[in-house]
PDB file of C-alpha atoms in Angstrom:
ATOM      1  CA  UNK O   1     -33.351  34.873 -27.863  1.00  0.00           C
ATOM      2  CA  UNK O   2     -31.800  32.511 -30.318  1.00  0.00           C
ATOM      3  CA  UNK O   3     -28.381  33.945 -29.515  1.00  0.00           C
ATOM      4  CA  UNK O   4     -28.784  33.270 -25.777  1.00  0.00           C
ATOM      5  CA  UNK O   5     -29.993  29.749 -26.528  1.00  0.00           C
ATOM      6  CA  UNK O   6     -26.894  29.036 -28.623  1.00  0.00           C
ATOM      7  CA  UNK O   7     -24.694  30.548 -25.933  1.00  0.00           C
ATOM      8  CA  UNK O   8     -26.356  28.365 -23.287  1.00  0.00           C
ATOM      9  CA  UNK O   9     -25.881  25.244 -25.427  1.00  0.00           C
ATOM     10  CA  UNK O  10     -22.212  26.033 -26.020  1.00  0.00           C
ATOM     11  CA  UNK O  11     -21.689  26.511 -22.271  1.00  0.00           C
ATOM     12  CA  UNK O  12     -23.355  23.138 -21.652  1.00  0.00           C
ATOM     13  CA  UNK O  13     -21.058  21.526 -24.225  1.00  0.00           C
ATOM     14  CA  UNK O  14     -17.991  23.122 -22.625  1.00  0.00           C
ATOM     15  CA  UNK O  15     -19.125  21.978 -19.171  1.00  0.00           C
ATOM     16  CA  UNK O  16     -19.814  18.458 -20.482  1.00  0.00           C
ATOM     17  CA  UNK O  17     -16.380  18.308 -22.126  1.00  0.00           C
ATOM     18  CA  UNK O  18     -14.786  19.611 -18.945  1.00  0.00           C
ATOM     19  CA  UNK O  19     -16.616  16.938 -16.952  1.00  0.00           C
ATOM     20  CA  UNK O  20     -15.433  14.215 -19.336  1.00  0.00           C
ATOM     21  CA  UNK O  21     -11.856  15.493 -19.132  1.00  0.00           C
ATOM     22  CA  UNK O  22     -12.116  15.513 -15.353  1.00  0.00           C
ATOM     23  CA  UNK O  23     -13.404  11.929 -15.367  1.00  0.00           C
ATOM     24  CA  UNK O  24     -10.537  10.845 -17.619  1.00  0.00           C
ATOM     25  CA  UNK O  25      -8.010  12.545 -15.327  1.00  0.00           C
ATOM     26  CA  UNK O  26      -9.585  10.989 -12.221  1.00  0.00           C
ATOM     27  CA  UNK O  27      -9.484   7.543 -13.853  1.00  0.00           C
ATOM     28  CA  UNK O  28      -5.840   8.071 -14.775  1.00  0.00           C
ATOM     29  CA  UNK O  29      -4.956   9.156 -11.243  1.00  0.00           C
ATOM     30  CA  UNK O  30      -6.815   6.169  -9.756  1.00  0.00           C
ATOM     31  CA  UNK O  31      -4.899   3.774 -12.028  1.00  0.00           C
ATOM     32  CA  UNK O  32      -1.590   5.361 -10.997  1.00  0.00           C
ATOM     33  CA  UNK O  33      -2.627   5.120  -7.351  1.00  0.00           C
ATOM     34  CA  UNK O  34      -3.451   1.414  -7.745  1.00  0.00           C
ATOM     35  CA  UNK O  35      -0.092   0.864  -9.430  1.00  0.00           C
ATOM     36  CA  UNK O  36       1.689   2.733  -6.639  1.00  0.00           C
ATOM     37  CA  UNK O  37      -0.092   0.645  -4.007  1.00  0.00           C
ATOM     38  CA  UNK O  38       1.095  -2.535  -5.728  1.00  0.00           C
ATOM     39  CA  UNK O  39       4.677  -1.241  -5.829  1.00  0.00           C
ATOM     40  CA  UNK O  40       4.507  -0.208  -2.156  1.00  0.00           C
ATOM     41  CA  UNK O  41       3.204  -3.655  -1.188  1.00  0.00           C
ATOM     42  CA  UNK O  42       6.024  -5.327  -3.143  1.00  0.00           C
ATOM     43  CA  UNK O  43       8.670  -3.078  -1.568  1.00  0.00           C
ATOM     44  CA  UNK O  44       7.325  -3.703   1.940  1.00  0.00           C
ATOM     45  CA  UNK O  45       7.462  -7.446   1.274  1.00  0.00           C
ATOM     46  CA  UNK O  46      11.050  -7.181   0.010  1.00  0.00           C
ATOM     47  CA  UNK O  47      12.088  -5.144   3.067  1.00  0.00           C
ATOM     48  CA  UNK O  48      10.510  -7.717   5.354  1.00  0.00           C
ATOM     49  CA  UNK O  49      12.390 -10.510   3.565  1.00  0.00           C
ATOM     50  CA  UNK O  50      15.673  -8.590   3.849  1.00  0.00           C
ATOM     51  CA  UNK O  51      15.137  -8.096   7.572  1.00  0.00           C
ATOM     52  CA  UNK O  52      14.308 -11.776   7.991  1.00  0.00           C
ATOM     53  CA  UNK O  53      17.418 -12.832   6.056  1.00  0.00           C
ATOM     54  CA  UNK O  54      19.605 -10.407   7.995  1.00  0.00           C
ATOM     55  CA  UNK O  55      18.460 -11.976  11.251  1.00  0.00           C
ATOM     56  CA  UNK O  56      19.274 -15.432   9.906  1.00  0.00           C
ATOM     57  CA  UNK O  57      22.872 -14.431   9.226  1.00  0.00           C
ATOM     58  CA  UNK O  58      23.303 -12.535  12.480  1.00  0.00           C
ATOM     59  CA  UNK O  59      25.223 -13.983  15.414  1.00  0.00           C
ATOM     60  CA  UNK O  60      25.799 -12.140  18.660  1.00  0.00           C
ATOM     61  CA  UNK O  61      28.286 -13.244  21.278  1.00  0.00           C
ATOM     62  CA  UNK O  62      27.882 -11.944  24.816  1.00  0.00           C
ATOM     63  CA  UNK O  63      29.723 -12.263  28.086  1.00  0.00           C
ATOM     64  CA  UNK O  64      33.041 -13.153  26.503  1.00  0.00           C
ATOM     65  CA  UNK O  65      35.628 -12.268  29.139  1.00  0.00           C
ATOM     66  CA  UNK O  66      37.928  -9.434  28.141  1.00  0.00           C
ATOM     67  CA  UNK O  67      41.665  -9.673  28.587  1.00  0.00           C
ATOM     68  CA  UNK O  68      43.781  -6.846  29.907  1.00  0.00           C
ATOM     69  CA  UNK O  69      45.301  -4.773  27.105  1.00  0.00           C
ATOM     70  CA  UNK O  70      43.068  -6.527  24.567  1.00  0.00           C
ATOM     71  CA  UNK O  71      43.267  -5.265  20.984  1.00  0.00           C
ATOM     72  CA  UNK O  72      40.506  -5.459  18.379  1.00  0.00           C
ATOM     73  CA  UNK O  73      42.326  -8.307  16.669  1.00  0.00           C
ATOM     74  CA  UNK O  74      41.890 -10.589  19.688  1.00  0.00           C
ATOM     75  CA  UNK O  75      38.055 -10.800  19.547  1.00  0.00           C
ATOM     76  CA  UNK O  76      38.255 -11.235  15.757  1.00  0.00           C
ATOM     77  CA  UNK O  77      40.635 -14.134  16.281  1.00  0.00           C
ATOM     78  CA  UNK O  78      38.298 -15.702  18.866  1.00  0.00           C
ATOM     79  CA  UNK O  79      35.294 -15.430  16.553  1.00  0.00           C
ATOM     80  CA  UNK O  80      37.136 -16.811  13.498  1.00  0.00           C
ATOM     81  CA  UNK O  81      38.363 -19.735  15.623  1.00  0.00           C
ATOM     82  CA  UNK O  82      34.807 -20.322  16.810  1.00  0.00           C
ATOM     83  CA  UNK O  83      33.679 -20.275  13.176  1.00  0.00           C
ATOM     84  CA  UNK O  84      36.264 -22.910  12.256  1.00  0.00           C
ATOM     85  CA  UNK O  85      35.077 -25.064  15.153  1.00  0.00           C
ATOM     86  CA  UNK O  86      31.520 -25.083  13.805  1.00  0.00           C
ATOM     87  CA  UNK O  87      32.639 -25.374  10.142  1.00  0.00           C
ATOM     88  CA  UNK O  88      31.742 -21.796   9.273  1.00  0.00           C
ATOM     89  CA  UNK O  89      34.100 -19.794   7.085  1.00  0.00           C
ATOM     90  CA  UNK O  90      34.472 -16.302   8.541  1.00  0.00           C
ATOM     91  CA  UNK O  91      36.807 -13.506   7.631  1.00  0.00           C
ATOM     92  CA  UNK O  92      37.654 -10.381   9.597  1.00  0.00           C
ATOM     93  CA  UNK O  93      35.467  -8.329   7.232  1.00  0.00           C
ATOM     94  CA  UNK O  94      32.420 -10.433   8.236  1.00  0.00           C
ATOM     95  CA  UNK O  95      32.780  -9.377  11.858  1.00  0.00           C
ATOM     96  CA  UNK O  96      31.215  -6.076  12.867  1.00  0.00           C
ATOM     97  CA  UNK O  97      30.666  -3.998  16.018  1.00  0.00           C
ATOM     98  CA  UNK O  98      33.482  -5.189  18.220  1.00  0.00           C
TER      99      UNK O  98
END
């Protein structure tokens, strides 16, 4: 009987230790999760700011009449001239999607 009592106590100790280890692991995972949530929130905020800033620096021209036999250089020239008119320094590399 004494042997079974000792065996039962040792099983209880092992289960208690296992429970404590599980609690420690759960706490560790929860802390990592909280840290990840903070990083995700920061990244979402940065993405939103980048989108906002991209819209600020975005200019779209529509309904500009096309000339016959127009090359890609012609619209670039028109846009750079427009930039000079409004005191905005533009280069050909700034102009996209012609």
